[in-house]
Short mmCIF file of C-alpha atoms in Angstrom, two decimals:
data_model
loop_
_atom_site.label_atom_id
_atom_site.label_comp_id
_atom_site.label_asym_id
_atom_site.label_seq_id
_atom_site.Cartn_x
_atom_site.Cartn_y
_atom_site.Cartn_z
CA MET L 299 156.04 25.46 65.13
CA LEU L 300 159.44 25.21 66.07
CA LEU L 301 158.93 21.40 66.69
CA SER L 302 157.54 21.17 63.09
CA GLN L 303 160.58 22.36 61.76
CA ALA L 304 163.11 20.16 64.31
CA ALA L 305 162.94 17.44 61.89
CA ARG L 306 164.58 19.18 59.01
CA LEU L 307 167.60 20.94 60.68
CA SER L 308 170.86 19.92 60.28
CA SER L 309 172.72 18.44 63.07
CA ALA L 310 174.61 21.96 63.11
CA ALA L 311 171.79 23.57 62.98
CA GLU L 312 170.16 21.10 65.91
CA ASP L 313 173.46 22.32 68.43
CA MET L 314 172.93 25.79 67.73
CA VAL L 315 169.08 25.89 68.67
CA GLU L 316 170.31 23.55 71.76
CA THR L 317 172.75 26.06 72.98
CA HIS L 318 170.86 29.36 72.35
CA LEU L 319 167.69 27.46 74.57
CA LEU L 320 170.17 26.67 77.32
CA ASP L 321 171.55 29.98 77.27
CA LEU L 322 167.81 31.53 77.44
CA ILE L 323 167.52 28.98 80.06
CA ALA L 324 170.10 29.85 82.16
CA LEU L 325 169.68 33.57 82.00
CA ALA L 326 166.16 33.28 83.12
CA LEU L 327 167.13 31.43 86.28
CA GLY L 328 169.60 33.79 86.70
CA LYS L 329 167.17 36.52 86.49
CA ALA L 330 165.50 35.01 89.17
CA ALA L 331 167.72 34.21 91.65
CA GLU L 332 168.64 37.86 91.16
CA GLY L 333 164.84 38.60 92.12
CA LYS L 334 164.45 40.39 89.13
CA VAL L 335 162.06 37.64 87.20
CA SER L 336 159.55 35.13 89.50
CA LEU L 337 159.43 32.10 87.66
CA GLY L 338 155.50 31.47 89.10
CA SER L 339 154.53 35.13 87.65
CA SER L 340 153.21 34.13 84.43
CA THR L 341 151.53 31.07 85.92
CA ARG L 342 149.92 33.27 88.51
CA SER L 343 149.30 35.96 86.35
CA LEU L 344 147.84 33.10 83.65
CA VAL L 345 145.61 32.23 87.10
CA ARG L 346 144.55 36.00 87.67
CA THR L 347 143.48 36.28 84.19
CA LYS L 348 141.52 32.83 84.35
CA LEU L 349 139.64 34.23 87.87
CA TYR L 350 138.61 37.47 86.72
CA ALA L 351 137.20 36.14 83.61
CA ALA L 352 135.30 33.14 85.87
CA ILE L 353 133.90 35.95 87.74
CA GLU L 354 133.17 38.09 85.24
CA ALA L 355 131.04 35.45 83.39
CA GLN L 356 129.09 34.18 86.04
CA LEU L 357 128.62 37.16 87.63
CA SER L 358 124.82 38.03 87.42
CA SER L 359 124.62 34.32 88.97
CA PRO L 360 123.51 34.67 92.78
CA ALA L 361 125.05 31.31 93.45
CA LEU L 362 128.54 32.61 92.23
CA ASP L 363 130.79 32.39 95.30
CA ALA L 364 134.74 31.72 95.62
CA GLU L 365 134.79 28.06 94.92
CA ALA L 366 132.40 28.04 91.77
CA VAL L 367 135.58 30.78 90.55
CA ALA L 368 138.50 28.33 91.71
CA SER L 369 136.33 25.32 89.71
CA ALA L 370 135.88 27.48 87.20
CA ALA L 371 139.78 28.20 86.73
CA GLY L 372 140.87 25.00 87.72
CA VAL L 373 142.37 26.06 90.67
CA SER L 374 141.48 25.50 94.62
CA VAL L 375 140.28 28.63 96.86
CA ARG L 376 143.36 28.79 98.89
CA TYR L 377 145.63 29.04 95.94
CA ALA L 378 143.25 31.49 94.16
CA ASN L 379 143.07 33.93 97.42
CA THR L 380 147.03 33.66 97.17
CA VAL L 381 147.33 35.23 93.86
CA LEU L 382 144.59 37.66 94.48
CA ALA L 383 146.59 38.62 97.84
CA GLU L 384 149.20 40.15 95.17
CA GLU L 385 146.28 42.89 94.67
CA ASN L 386 145.30 43.13 98.35
CA THR L 387 142.00 41.32 97.74
CA SER L 388 140.55 38.03 97.49
CA LEU L 389 137.61 36.00 95.82
CA GLY L 390 135.09 37.43 98.09
CA ARG L 391 136.27 41.13 97.74
CA LEU L 392 136.88 40.81 94.10
CA ILE L 393 132.97 39.31 93.55
CA GLN L 394 131.18 42.05 95.32
CA ALA L 395 133.57 44.80 94.28
CA ARG L 396 132.74 43.88 90.47
CA ARG L 397 128.84 43.02 91.33
CA LEU L 398 128.91 47.00 93.05
CA ALA L 399 130.64 48.03 89.75
CA ARG L 400 127.80 46.95 87.48
CA CYS L 401 125.24 47.72 89.75
CA ARG L 402 127.08 51.45 90.06
CA GLU L 403 127.10 51.36 86.02
CA ALA L 404 123.51 49.97 85.77
CA LEU L 405 122.27 53.09 88.27
CA ALA L 406 124.03 55.52 86.36
CA ASP L 407 122.92 54.52 82.99
CA PRO L 408 119.70 56.71 81.55
CA GLY L 409 118.75 53.62 79.66
CA GLN L 410 118.18 51.65 82.91
CA MET L 411 115.89 54.14 84.81
CA HIS L 412 113.08 52.06 84.04
CA ARG L 413 114.37 49.65 86.31
CA THR L 414 114.19 49.64 90.29
CA VAL L 415 117.53 49.84 91.98
CA SER L 416 116.18 46.27 93.69
CA GLU L 417 115.84 44.54 89.66
CA ILE L 418 119.48 46.09 89.38
CA ALA L 419 120.98 44.84 92.36
CA TYR L 420 119.36 41.64 91.84
CA GLY L 421 120.05 40.95 88.16
CA TRP L 422 123.84 41.43 89.21
CA GLY L 423 123.63 38.65 91.99
CA PHE L 424 122.93 40.56 95.02
CA SER L 425 119.92 38.26 97.03
CA ASP L 426 119.91 40.59 100.00
CA MET L 427 118.83 44.52 99.61
CA THR L 428 120.26 45.04 102.90
CA HIS L 429 123.23 43.94 102.49
CA PHE L 430 123.36 45.46 99.04
CA GLY L 431 122.41 48.79 100.45
CA ARG L 432 124.84 48.46 103.43
CA ARG L 433 127.95 47.33 100.52
CA TYR L 434 127.12 49.94 97.82
CA LYS L 435 127.10 52.94 100.99
CA ALA L 436 130.87 51.44 101.99
CA ALA L 437 132.17 51.84 99.07
CA TYR L 438 130.80 54.92 97.16
CA GLY L 439 129.49 57.27 100.20
CA LEU L 440 125.81 56.96 99.54
CA LEU L 441 122.69 54.28 99.57
CA PRO L 442 122.20 53.21 96.06
CA SER L 443 118.82 54.98 95.52
CA GLU L 444 120.85 58.60 96.20
CA PHE L 445 123.37 57.59 93.83
CA ARG L 446 120.46 57.78 91.02
CA ARG L 447 118.93 60.59 92.02
CA HIS L 448 122.51 62.73 91.89
CA SER L 449 123.24 61.04 88.55
CA ARG L 450 119.59 62.18 87.24
CA LYS L 451 120.76 65.59 88.01
CA ALA L 452 124.40 65.44 86.08
#
């Protein structure tokens, strides 16, 4: 929008805009030098948003892995993991955590009681039921079938 209006600015207005922009840049650089603002924080935030969106979009696919997520977000796996390390996680852990959370939601949903635990796990991208059971218990303290029984009683 500003660029479309630039042709209509008088010389004095151009000088004023230039001065204000230079002041803003100097202020941002000064804050960054003081450690108050990270110049790359908005870029990392955008990458993080893209990573989360890519995971959610492909979560049910058993083929979803770190490479697929990073590629969808337009970054390398290494950079993606560097960005996620700020949240003490990685692509692999994040994919697994999101899948487990979706399985937990489905197991607790009365409308999903007709589906077996295996169907739910396969539906959210798990391909090995033994692995799923171990990861689920490690995350939530109960086997998926135990959680389902407890949620039915509640």
